[in-house]
Short mmCIF file of C-alpha atoms in Angstrom, two decimals:
data_model
loop_
_atom_site.label_atom_id
_atom_site.label_comp_id
_atom_site.label_asym_id
_atom_site.label_seq_id
_atom_site.Cartn_x
_atom_site.Cartn_y
_atom_site.Cartn_z
CA UNK A 1470 -10.07 18.52 -13.32
CA UNK A 1471 -7.64 15.63 -12.87
CA UNK A 1472 -4.74 18.01 -13.48
CA UNK A 1473 -5.78 19.74 -10.25
CA UNK A 1474 -5.49 16.41 -8.44
CA UNK A 1475 -1.94 16.01 -9.78
CA UNK A 1476 -0.86 19.61 -9.26
CA UNK A 1477 -2.22 20.32 -5.76
CA UNK A 1478 0.24 18.04 -3.87
CA UNK A 1479 3.14 19.72 -5.71
CA UNK A 1480 1.82 23.17 -4.82
CA UNK A 1481 1.32 21.98 -1.25
CA UNK A 1482 5.00 21.09 -1.00
CA UNK A 1483 5.94 24.57 -2.23
CA UNK A 1484 3.64 26.24 0.31
CA UNK A 1485 5.02 24.11 3.13
CA UNK A 1486 8.57 25.10 2.19
CA UNK A 1487 7.68 28.80 1.94
CA UNK A 1488 5.40 29.20 4.97
CA UNK A 1489 6.78 26.62 7.40
CA UNK A 1490 7.64 29.30 9.97
CA UNK A 1491 3.97 30.12 10.50
CA UNK A 1492 2.36 28.37 13.47
CA UNK A 1493 0.82 25.12 12.25
CA UNK A 1494 1.69 26.17 8.68
CA UNK A 1495 3.00 22.74 7.67
CA UNK A 1496 0.06 20.93 9.19
CA UNK A 1497 -2.51 23.33 7.74
CA UNK A 1498 -1.26 23.09 4.16
CA UNK A 1499 -0.95 19.31 4.36
CA UNK A 1500 -4.49 18.77 5.67
CA UNK A 1501 -6.09 21.44 3.47
CA UNK A 1502 -4.37 20.20 0.30
CA UNK A 1503 -5.27 16.58 0.99
CA UNK A 1504 -8.91 17.60 1.46
CA UNK A 1505 -8.85 19.45 -1.86
CA UNK A 1506 -7.41 16.39 -3.60
CA UNK A 1507 -10.02 14.12 -1.99
CA UNK A 1508 -12.84 16.42 -3.13
CA UNK A 1509 -11.69 16.71 -6.74
CA UNK A 1510 -10.78 13.03 -6.93
CA UNK A 1511 -14.23 11.89 -5.92
CA UNK A 1512 -15.71 14.47 -8.28
CA UNK A 1513 -13.75 12.71 -11.02
CA UNK A 1514 -15.23 9.38 -9.96
CA UNK A 1515 -18.77 10.76 -10.24
CA UNK A 1516 -17.99 12.39 -13.57
CA UNK A 1517 -16.53 9.15 -14.90
CA UNK A 1518 -19.60 7.19 -13.84
CA UNK A 1519 -21.68 9.67 -15.84
CA UNK A 1520 -19.72 8.70 -18.94
CA UNK A 1521 -17.28 11.61 -19.19
CA UNK A 1522 -13.68 11.03 -20.27
CA UNK A 1523 -10.56 13.14 -19.75
CA UNK A 1524 -7.33 13.08 -21.78
CA UNK A 1525 -4.42 15.50 -21.78
CA UNK A 1526 -1.02 15.38 -23.50
CA UNK A 1527 1.57 17.79 -22.18
CA UNK A 1528 4.26 17.12 -24.78
CA UNK A 1529 5.12 14.51 -27.41
CA UNK A 1530 8.56 13.05 -26.75
CA UNK A 1531 8.78 10.28 -29.37
CA UNK A 1532 6.48 9.34 -32.24
CA UNK A 1533 3.22 8.09 -30.68
CA UNK A 1534 4.71 8.59 -27.19
CA UNK A 1535 4.23 11.64 -25.00
CA UNK A 1536 3.90 12.86 -21.44
CA UNK A 1537 0.16 12.39 -21.19
CA UNK A 1538 -2.60 11.62 -18.72
CA UNK A 1539 -6.08 10.15 -18.83
CA UNK A 1540 -8.85 8.84 -16.60
CA UNK A 1541 -9.61 5.13 -16.38
CA UNK A 1542 -11.27 3.06 -13.64
CA UNK A 1543 -8.26 1.29 -12.14
CA UNK A 1544 -6.36 4.56 -11.82
CA UNK A 1545 -9.37 6.19 -10.17
CA UNK A 1546 -9.46 3.47 -7.53
CA UNK A 1547 -5.75 3.96 -6.81
CA UNK A 1548 -5.93 7.75 -6.70
CA UNK A 1549 -9.03 7.70 -4.49
CA UNK A 1550 -7.41 5.46 -1.89
CA UNK A 1551 -4.12 7.39 -1.96
CA UNK A 1552 -5.81 10.79 -1.59
CA UNK A 1553 -8.17 9.69 1.18
CA UNK A 1554 -5.44 8.04 3.21
CA UNK A 1555 -3.10 11.00 2.64
CA UNK A 1556 -5.67 13.12 4.46
CA UNK A 1557 -5.91 10.65 7.36
CA UNK A 1558 -2.13 10.30 7.48
CA UNK A 1559 -1.77 14.08 7.67
CA UNK A 1560 -3.87 14.05 10.83
CA UNK A 1561 -1.84 11.15 12.22
CA UNK A 1562 1.47 12.86 11.45
CA UNK A 1563 0.61 15.83 13.67
CA UNK A 1564 0.34 13.59 16.72
CA UNK A 1565 3.29 11.38 15.82
CA UNK A 1566 5.82 14.06 14.86
CA UNK A 1567 4.97 16.30 17.80
CA UNK A 1568 4.61 13.40 20.22
CA UNK A 1569 8.07 12.11 19.35
CA UNK A 1570 9.66 15.56 18.87
CA UNK A 1571 10.81 14.56 15.39
CA UNK A 1572 13.36 16.76 13.68
CA UNK A 1573 13.07 18.17 10.14
CA UNK A 1574 9.28 18.24 10.17
CA UNK A 1575 9.13 20.75 7.30
CA UNK A 1576 11.17 18.43 5.09
CA UNK A 1577 8.95 15.52 6.13
CA UNK A 1578 5.67 17.21 5.17
CA UNK A 1579 7.12 18.59 1.94
CA UNK A 1580 8.42 15.24 0.72
CA UNK A 1581 5.22 13.44 1.67
CA UNK A 1582 3.31 15.93 -0.49
CA UNK A 1583 5.76 15.52 -3.35
CA UNK A 1584 5.43 11.75 -3.07
CA UNK A 1585 1.66 12.04 -3.40
CA UNK A 1586 2.25 14.22 -6.47
CA UNK A 1587 4.22 11.33 -8.00
CA UNK A 1588 1.52 8.84 -6.98
CA UNK A 1589 -1.16 10.87 -8.74
CA UNK A 1590 1.02 11.02 -11.84
CA UNK A 1591 1.28 7.23 -11.76
CA UNK A 1592 -2.47 6.83 -11.24
CA UNK A 1593 -3.42 9.01 -14.21
CA UNK A 1594 -0.56 8.09 -16.59
CA UNK A 1595 -1.96 7.22 -20.00
CA UNK A 1596 1.09 5.33 -21.24
CA UNK A 1597 4.13 3.40 -20.06
CA UNK A 1598 6.46 6.35 -20.65
CA UNK A 1599 4.55 8.64 -18.27
CA UNK A 1600 4.15 5.79 -15.81
CA UNK A 1601 7.91 5.15 -15.81
CA UNK A 1602 8.79 8.81 -15.25
CA UNK A 1603 6.53 9.20 -12.22
CA UNK A 1604 7.43 5.71 -10.96
CA UNK A 1605 11.11 6.69 -10.85
CA UNK A 1606 10.25 10.09 -9.41
CA UNK A 1607 8.40 8.37 -6.56
CA UNK A 1608 11.51 6.35 -5.74
CA UNK A 1609 13.70 9.43 -5.44
CA UNK A 1610 11.12 11.50 -3.56
CA UNK A 1611 10.56 8.82 -0.91
CA UNK A 1612 14.27 8.23 -0.28
CA UNK A 1613 14.61 11.30 2.04
CA UNK A 1614 11.62 10.00 4.00
CA UNK A 1615 13.17 6.56 4.46
CA UNK A 1616 16.41 8.14 5.73
CA UNK A 1617 14.56 10.82 7.71
CA UNK A 1618 16.23 10.40 11.10
CA UNK A 1619 19.76 10.27 9.63
CA UNK A 1620 20.96 7.30 11.68
CA UNK A 1621 23.34 4.68 10.31
CA UNK A 1622 20.46 2.18 10.16
CA UNK A 1623 18.35 4.69 8.24
CA UNK A 1624 21.16 5.32 5.76
CA UNK A 1625 21.73 1.61 5.27
CA UNK A 1626 18.00 1.03 4.82
CA UNK A 1627 17.91 3.88 2.32
CA UNK A 1628 20.75 2.33 0.30
CA UNK A 1629 18.91 -0.98 0.12
CA UNK A 1630 15.68 0.79 -0.78
CA UNK A 1631 17.20 2.92 -3.51
CA UNK A 1632 19.51 0.20 -4.82
CA UNK A 1633 16.87 -2.49 -5.36
CA UNK A 1634 14.19 -0.19 -6.76
CA UNK A 1635 16.54 1.56 -9.19
CA UNK A 1636 18.18 -1.71 -10.24
CA UNK A 1637 14.86 -3.37 -11.05
CA UNK A 1638 13.36 -0.37 -12.83
CA UNK A 1639 16.39 0.44 -14.98
CA UNK A 1640 17.47 -3.12 -15.77
CA UNK A 1641 14.02 -4.66 -16.23
CA UNK A 1642 11.17 -2.15 -16.44
CA UNK A 1643 12.90 0.19 -18.88
CA UNK A 1644 13.99 -2.80 -20.96
CA UNK A 1645 10.43 -4.15 -21.06
CA UNK A 1646 9.09 -0.75 -22.12
CA UNK A 1647 11.63 -0.55 -24.96
CA UNK A 1648 10.75 -4.07 -26.13
CA UNK A 1649 7.05 -3.21 -26.03
CA UNK A 1650 7.63 -0.08 -28.11
CA UNK A 1651 9.58 -2.09 -30.69
CA UNK A 1652 6.71 -4.59 -30.93
CA UNK A 1653 3.71 -2.25 -30.82
CA UNK A 1654 5.02 1.16 -31.96
CA UNK A 1655 3.04 2.67 -29.08
CA UNK A 1656 3.10 2.68 -25.28
CA UNK A 1657 -0.50 3.75 -24.64
CA UNK A 1658 -2.57 1.92 -22.04
CA UNK A 1659 -5.37 0.50 -24.18
CA UNK A 1660 -8.29 -1.74 -23.31
CA UNK A 1661 -7.54 -5.18 -24.75
CA UNK A 1662 -3.79 -4.56 -24.90
CA UNK A 1663 -1.39 -3.16 -27.48
CA UNK A 1664 0.83 -6.13 -28.36
CA UNK A 1665 0.53 -7.44 -31.91
CA UNK A 1666 -0.69 -10.93 -32.67
CA UNK A 1667 1.92 -13.42 -33.76
CA UNK A 1668 4.23 -13.23 -30.76
CA UNK A 1669 5.31 -16.63 -29.53
CA UNK A 1670 4.44 -18.04 -26.13
CA UNK A 1671 8.08 -17.73 -25.07
CA UNK A 1672 8.29 -14.07 -26.15
CA UNK A 1673 5.14 -13.17 -24.24
CA UNK A 1674 6.29 -15.10 -21.17
CA UNK A 1675 9.70 -13.43 -21.08
CA UNK A 1676 8.24 -9.96 -21.61
CA UNK A 1677 5.64 -10.33 -18.85
CA UNK A 1678 8.23 -11.61 -16.37
CA UNK A 1679 10.61 -8.76 -17.23
CA UNK A 1680 7.77 -6.32 -16.60
CA UNK A 1681 6.84 -7.89 -13.25
CA UNK A 1682 10.43 -8.02 -12.00
CA UNK A 1683 10.88 -4.46 -13.26
CA UNK A 1684 8.07 -3.19 -11.07
CA UNK A 1685 10.16 -3.79 -7.95
CA UNK A 1686 7.74 -1.87 -5.76
CA UNK A 1687 5.42 -4.90 -5.99
CA UNK A 1688 8.03 -6.69 -3.80
CA UNK A 1689 7.99 -10.01 -5.63
CA UNK A 1690 10.67 -12.47 -4.53
CA UNK A 1691 13.67 -12.06 -4.81
CA UNK A 1692 13.33 -8.24 -5.03
CA UNK A 1693 11.39 -7.83 -1.80
CA UNK A 1694 14.04 -6.99 0.79
CA UNK A 1695 13.81 -3.23 0.20
CA UNK A 1696 10.46 -3.16 2.00
CA UNK A 1697 11.60 -4.50 5.41
CA UNK A 1698 14.74 -2.34 5.08
CA UNK A 1699 12.58 0.77 4.60
CA UNK A 1700 10.86 0.23 7.95
CA UNK A 1701 13.56 2.38 9.56
CA UNK A 1702 11.44 5.33 8.38
CA UNK A 1703 9.08 7.12 10.79
CA UNK A 1704 5.75 5.36 11.19
CA UNK A 1705 3.73 7.90 9.13
CA UNK A 1706 6.09 7.11 6.23
CA UNK A 1707 5.73 3.37 6.76
CA UNK A 1708 1.97 3.77 7.01
CA UNK A 1709 1.26 5.89 3.94
CA UNK A 1710 4.13 5.20 1.58
CA UNK A 1711 4.90 1.58 2.41
CA UNK A 1712 1.37 0.42 3.11
CA UNK A 1713 -0.39 2.52 0.47
CA UNK A 1714 1.51 4.67 -2.00
CA UNK A 1715 4.84 3.01 -2.86
CA UNK A 1716 3.86 -0.64 -2.64
CA UNK A 1717 0.49 -0.02 -4.23
CA UNK A 1718 2.21 1.76 -7.11
CA UNK A 1719 3.95 -1.55 -7.76
CA UNK A 1720 0.93 -3.84 -7.81
CA UNK A 1721 -1.11 -1.13 -9.54
CA UNK A 1722 1.52 -1.15 -12.28
CA UNK A 1723 1.32 -4.92 -12.65
CA UNK A 1724 -2.48 -4.80 -12.92
CA UNK A 1725 -2.38 -2.06 -15.56
CA UNK A 1726 0.30 -3.87 -17.56
CA UNK A 1727 -1.70 -7.10 -17.53
CA UNK A 1728 -4.96 -5.38 -18.46
CA UNK A 1729 -3.89 -2.57 -20.79
CA UNK A 1730 -0.57 -3.70 -22.30
CA UNK A 1731 -1.10 -7.44 -22.74
CA UNK A 1732 -4.88 -7.72 -22.45
CA UNK A 1733 -6.73 -10.46 -20.64
CA UNK A 1734 -7.74 -12.34 -23.79
CA UNK A 1735 -4.16 -12.20 -25.04
CA UNK A 1736 -2.86 -13.92 -21.90
CA UNK A 1737 -5.30 -16.81 -21.93
CA UNK A 1738 -3.39 -20.10 -22.13
CA UNK A 1739 0.01 -18.39 -21.91
CA UNK A 1740 2.54 -20.06 -19.62
CA UNK A 1741 3.68 -16.66 -18.36
CA UNK A 1742 0.60 -16.25 -16.20
CA UNK A 1743 1.13 -19.67 -14.62
CA UNK A 1744 4.75 -18.82 -13.83
CA UNK A 1745 3.70 -15.48 -12.34
CA UNK A 1746 1.00 -17.19 -10.27
CA UNK A 1747 3.52 -19.67 -8.85
CA UNK A 1748 6.06 -16.90 -8.17
CA UNK A 1749 3.45 -14.81 -6.34
CA UNK A 1750 2.31 -17.87 -4.39
CA UNK A 1751 5.87 -18.62 -3.32
CA UNK A 1752 6.35 -14.99 -2.25
CA UNK A 1753 3.17 -15.20 -0.14
CA UNK A 1754 4.32 -18.29 1.76
CA UNK A 1755 7.96 -17.17 2.07
CA UNK A 1756 7.03 -13.71 3.37
CA UNK A 1757 4.46 -15.18 5.76
CA UNK A 1758 7.15 -17.45 7.20
CA UNK A 1759 9.53 -14.49 7.59
CA UNK A 1760 6.77 -12.51 9.31
CA UNK A 1761 6.18 -15.39 11.70
CA UNK A 1762 9.88 -15.39 12.64
CA UNK A 1763 10.14 -11.61 13.10
CA UNK A 1764 10.32 -10.32 16.67
CA UNK A 1765 10.01 -6.61 15.86
CA UNK A 1766 6.46 -5.37 15.31
CA UNK A 1767 7.15 -3.16 12.29
CA UNK A 1768 9.31 -5.86 10.70
CA UNK A 1769 6.49 -8.35 11.07
CA UNK A 1770 4.11 -5.88 9.45
CA UNK A 1771 6.63 -5.31 6.65
CA UNK A 1772 6.86 -8.99 5.74
CA UNK A 1773 3.09 -9.23 6.05
CA UNK A 1774 2.90 -6.45 3.46
CA UNK A 1775 5.17 -8.40 1.10
CA UNK A 1776 2.83 -11.36 1.44
CA UNK A 1777 -0.37 -9.37 0.98
CA UNK A 1778 0.96 -7.58 -2.11
CA UNK A 1779 1.47 -10.94 -3.76
CA UNK A 1780 -2.20 -11.74 -3.13
CA UNK A 1781 -2.94 -8.89 -5.53
CA UNK A 1782 -0.33 -10.02 -8.05
CA UNK A 1783 -1.52 -13.63 -7.86
CA UNK A 1784 -5.14 -12.65 -8.42
CA UNK A 1785 -4.23 -10.41 -11.37
CA UNK A 1786 -2.11 -13.19 -12.89
CA UNK A 1787 -5.23 -15.33 -13.31
CA UNK A 1788 -6.08 -12.91 -16.15
CA UNK A 1789 -9.86 -13.12 -15.91
CA UNK A 1790 -12.13 -10.10 -15.39
CA UNK A 1791 -13.40 -11.45 -12.08
CA UNK A 1792 -9.90 -12.17 -10.76
CA UNK A 1793 -8.62 -8.73 -11.80
CA UNK A 1794 -11.59 -7.11 -10.06
CA UNK A 1795 -10.70 -9.16 -6.96
CA UNK A 1796 -7.10 -7.93 -7.18
CA UNK A 1797 -8.26 -4.32 -7.33
CA UNK A 1798 -10.59 -4.78 -4.39
CA UNK A 1799 -7.85 -6.42 -2.31
CA UNK A 1800 -5.69 -3.39 -3.10
CA UNK A 1801 -8.33 -1.28 -1.36
CA UNK A 1802 -8.83 -3.75 1.48
CA UNK A 1803 -5.14 -4.08 2.24
CA UNK A 1804 -4.62 -0.32 2.18
CA UNK A 1805 -7.08 0.25 5.02
CA UNK A 1806 -6.06 -2.80 7.03
CA UNK A 1807 -2.31 -2.31 6.84
CA UNK A 1808 -2.30 1.43 7.43
CA UNK A 1809 -4.35 0.78 10.58
CA UNK A 1810 -1.75 -1.71 11.80
CA UNK A 1811 1.12 0.69 11.14
CA UNK A 1812 -0.79 3.50 12.82
CA UNK A 1813 -1.25 1.27 15.87
CA UNK A 1814 2.44 0.36 15.92
CA UNK A 1815 3.32 4.06 15.86
CA UNK A 1816 0.79 4.77 18.59
CA UNK A 1817 2.42 2.15 20.82
CA UNK A 1818 5.86 3.60 20.14
CA UNK A 1819 4.73 7.17 20.80
CA UNK A 1820 3.00 6.34 24.09
CA UNK A 1821 5.23 3.60 25.50
CA UNK A 1822 8.31 3.43 23.23
CA UNK A 1823 7.79 -0.28 22.73
CA UNK A 1824 8.74 -1.89 19.42
CA UNK A 1825 9.21 -5.59 20.17
CA UNK A 1826 6.43 -8.16 20.03
CA UNK A 1827 7.44 -9.62 23.39
CA UNK A 1828 6.60 -6.25 24.95
CA UNK A 1829 2.94 -6.43 23.89
CA UNK A 1830 1.81 -8.44 26.93
CA UNK A 1831 -1.17 -6.81 28.63
CA UNK A 1832 -0.81 -3.66 26.58
CA UNK A 1833 -4.58 -3.55 26.01
CA UNK A 1834 -4.95 -2.38 29.63
CA UNK A 1835 -2.83 0.67 28.86
CA UNK A 1836 -3.98 1.38 25.30
CA UNK A 1837 -7.45 -0.12 24.77
CA UNK A 1838 -8.44 2.03 21.78
CA UNK A 1839 -5.18 1.39 19.96
CA UNK A 1840 -5.28 -2.35 20.55
CA UNK A 1841 -8.93 -2.74 19.52
CA UNK A 1842 -8.05 -1.02 16.25
CA UNK A 1843 -4.94 -3.19 15.91
CA UNK A 1844 -7.02 -6.33 16.42
CA UNK A 1845 -9.51 -5.31 13.73
CA UNK A 1846 -6.65 -4.53 11.34
CA UNK A 1847 -5.16 -7.95 12.03
CA UNK A 1848 -8.54 -9.61 11.51
CA UNK A 1849 -8.72 -7.90 8.12
CA UNK A 1850 -5.29 -9.26 7.16
CA UNK A 1851 -6.34 -12.77 8.18
CA UNK A 1852 -9.74 -12.45 6.53
CA UNK A 1853 -12.04 -12.67 9.53
CA UNK A 1854 -15.48 -11.06 9.96
CA UNK A 1855 -16.65 -8.33 10.27
CA UNK A 1856 -13.76 -6.79 8.35
CA UNK A 1857 -13.27 -5.93 4.70
CA UNK A 1858 -10.46 -8.49 4.50
CA UNK A 1859 -13.00 -11.30 4.56
CA UNK A 1860 -14.80 -9.82 1.56
CA UNK A 1861 -11.65 -9.21 -0.49
CA UNK A 1862 -10.35 -12.73 0.15
CA UNK A 1863 -13.75 -14.09 -0.83
CA UNK A 1864 -13.51 -12.15 -4.10
CA UNK A 1865 -10.07 -13.71 -4.78
CA UNK A 1866 -11.43 -17.18 -4.00
CA UNK A 1867 -14.32 -16.54 -6.39
CA UNK A 1868 -11.86 -15.41 -9.06
CA UNK A 1869 -9.73 -18.52 -8.54
CA UNK A 1870 -12.76 -20.79 -8.82
CA UNK A 1871 -13.85 -18.94 -11.96
CA UNK A 1872 -10.38 -19.52 -13.44
CA UNK A 1873 -10.39 -23.12 -12.15
CA UNK A 1874 -7.01 -22.55 -10.49
CA UNK A 1875 -6.83 -24.70 -7.38
CA UNK A 1876 -3.19 -23.82 -6.75
CA UNK A 1877 -4.37 -20.32 -5.82
CA UNK A 1878 -7.00 -21.78 -3.49
CA UNK A 1879 -4.40 -23.89 -1.70
CA UNK A 1880 -2.09 -20.88 -1.31
CA UNK A 1881 -4.96 -18.83 0.12
CA UNK A 1882 -5.79 -21.51 2.69
CA UNK A 1883 -2.17 -22.02 3.76
CA UNK A 1884 -1.38 -18.31 3.91
CA UNK A 1885 -4.51 -17.61 5.95
CA UNK A 1886 -3.32 -20.14 8.53
CA UNK A 1887 0.11 -18.49 8.57
CA UNK A 1888 -1.47 -15.02 8.88
CA UNK A 1889 -3.40 -16.21 11.91
CA UNK A 1890 -0.27 -17.77 13.40
CA UNK A 1891 1.65 -14.49 13.49
CA UNK A 1892 -1.18 -12.05 14.26
CA UNK A 1893 -3.35 -13.89 16.78
CA UNK A 1894 -0.53 -14.46 19.35
CA UNK A 1895 0.00 -10.68 19.50
CA UNK A 1896 -3.71 -10.15 20.14
CA UNK A 1897 -3.78 -12.95 22.71
CA UNK A 1898 -0.81 -11.49 24.61
CA UNK A 1899 -2.20 -7.96 24.47
CA UNK A 1900 -5.75 -8.78 25.57
CA UNK A 1901 -5.59 -11.94 27.67
CA UNK A 1902 -2.17 -12.18 29.29
CA UNK A 1903 -1.22 -10.34 32.44
CA UNK A 1904 0.92 -7.22 31.98
CA UNK A 1905 4.68 -7.29 32.37
CA UNK A 1906 5.58 -6.87 36.03
CA UNK A 1907 2.44 -8.60 37.27
CA UNK A 1908 4.29 -11.75 38.35
CA UNK A 1909 7.10 -9.70 39.82
CA UNK A 1910 4.93 -7.81 42.26
CA UNK A 1911 2.15 -10.28 42.86
CA UNK A 1912 -1.58 -9.93 42.51
CA UNK A 1913 -2.25 -8.32 45.88
CA UNK A 1914 0.66 -5.89 46.15
CA UNK A 1915 0.01 -2.23 45.45
CA UNK A 1916 3.28 -1.46 43.65
CA UNK A 1917 3.57 1.63 41.50
CA UNK A 1918 4.14 -0.44 38.36
CA UNK A 1919 1.13 -2.66 38.91
CA UNK A 1920 -1.00 0.31 39.97
CA UNK A 1921 -0.25 1.76 36.54
CA UNK A 1922 -2.27 -1.04 34.92
CA UNK A 1923 -5.40 -0.56 36.98
CA UNK A 1924 -6.82 2.22 34.84
CA UNK A 1925 -7.81 1.74 31.24
CA UNK A 1926 -6.35 4.11 28.69
CA UNK A 1927 -3.93 5.97 30.93
CA UNK A 1928 -1.15 5.65 28.35
CA UNK A 1929 -2.99 6.23 25.09
CA UNK A 1930 -1.24 8.17 22.33
CA UNK A 1931 -2.08 11.81 21.47
CA UNK A 1932 -5.60 12.51 20.23
CA UNK A 1933 -4.56 13.13 16.60
CA UNK A 1934 -3.08 9.64 16.44
CA UNK A 1935 -6.20 8.06 17.93
CA UNK A 1936 -8.45 10.02 15.58
CA UNK A 1937 -6.54 8.75 12.53
CA UNK A 1938 -6.56 5.14 13.74
CA UNK A 1939 -10.29 5.26 14.40
CA UNK A 1940 -10.90 6.67 10.90
CA UNK A 1941 -9.05 3.86 9.13
CA UNK A 1942 -10.61 1.24 11.41
CA UNK A 1943 -14.02 2.60 10.48
CA UNK A 1944 -13.02 2.05 6.86
CA UNK A 1945 -12.15 -1.58 7.60
CA UNK A 1946 -15.64 -2.12 8.97
CA UNK A 1947 -17.65 0.15 6.68
CA UNK A 1948 -16.33 -1.06 3.33
CA UNK A 1949 -17.29 -4.62 4.21
CA UNK A 1950 -20.94 -3.50 4.30
CA UNK A 1951 -20.74 -1.83 0.89
CA UNK A 1952 -20.34 -4.95 -1.25
CA UNK A 1953 -23.32 -4.06 -3.45
CA UNK A 1954 -21.94 -0.62 -4.27
CA UNK A 1955 -18.43 -1.99 -4.79
CA UNK A 1956 -19.76 -4.58 -7.22
CA UNK A 1957 -21.63 -1.79 -9.01
CA UNK A 1958 -18.44 0.21 -9.44
CA UNK A 1959 -16.44 -2.85 -10.52
CA UNK A 1960 -18.85 -3.22 -13.44
CA UNK A 1961 -17.30 0.00 -14.77
CA UNK A 1962 -13.75 -1.32 -14.60
CA UNK A 1963 -13.66 -2.00 -18.29
CA UNK A 1964 -11.32 -4.96 -18.00
#
């Protein structure tokens, strides 16, 4: 069954390429295929909860190493989020691409589908070899999406994107995989880890750091600059691939390496986890500061993503079952919150062609639905009620207390203040300040520009965009009320 989940996005890309001349052919295959993947993915979740297991080896490449796939809880969480948000993003893309008259729409839909194919391969990889192959494939398949519009900025952003991700994966990740194979004689993801006893503290520390720097998609400092550079991509790309698929492949990889390569018990008392915690904490504060200084909306969201990803890494680095569960839940929380923010940014650009934060004044009066959704997404990033962000941050705090790590608590408090400092001013300007042009024409003058602001919603984006934003915003609110069921599922994580 899980092979269907992997294969369908690939087949979708083929169908899009073959039948793109049919009216709505690209859109139909994208939405239909994403629905199929969602259905089979959640069928896998139910089957797993019933105690069924799935393993499949396509070919053995080296002794004890092959191209193989299996089902495990962390991968199911990742694949479920990616498939569900692929469906929502497919709806959003219709409104965005048509609303902005984007060129090369067939190529766009095809490469998005191929990227999801790579994501599913990462999610269900049963060993480091398979993970590495699909991880690299994802880098190459997303490059045409980053450089989609063909401008000089897009090409430069694509070079940065490709350069950093290939450098880190080849120089660090591949090296770490080879070292692991020499130590363990296997690369399988195994509960409790695969490394032999007897390795020194220094050896374990160096290996873990090489792994974490090698997974460049996690955007740990100093290998984070690819993510802001990739924001030259169209908003649907930024939303799905750089708020969900690409970046989540990075932190997902770190979680799986900590849990299934090293093992939580193996890392207890090892200095490597403390170093990783400090590195993630520094990345959180540094990226939050950069977000605060950014004047472009998508750039601010990009640096916010860098910061939020390190929440996940920092929680996982605590190496306790509760902290790892918190990291996984924040992966889900951030996916819904950040994709909503990117959707809102694209909605504003489509309707009003505004990209700078200084242009957000009074925009609520033109785009009330978009800005309400934006506000809820921002609240989730900060960790305010009634959003899922509050719950996921609470889980991380609980994990930090359980691990007795007060450095993590201090980073959470400081970063929450910084999050509020760069999100709340946007909300204040959008909702409470008078629109641009108000002072120019005066309160009583019936100018055309001021008249434009008298009617709510007269500049909202196309309906497909609004539908997608409302779906993800519903997720932000709904998941926060499902804590009992989430806790139930986390009991099956097997970490």
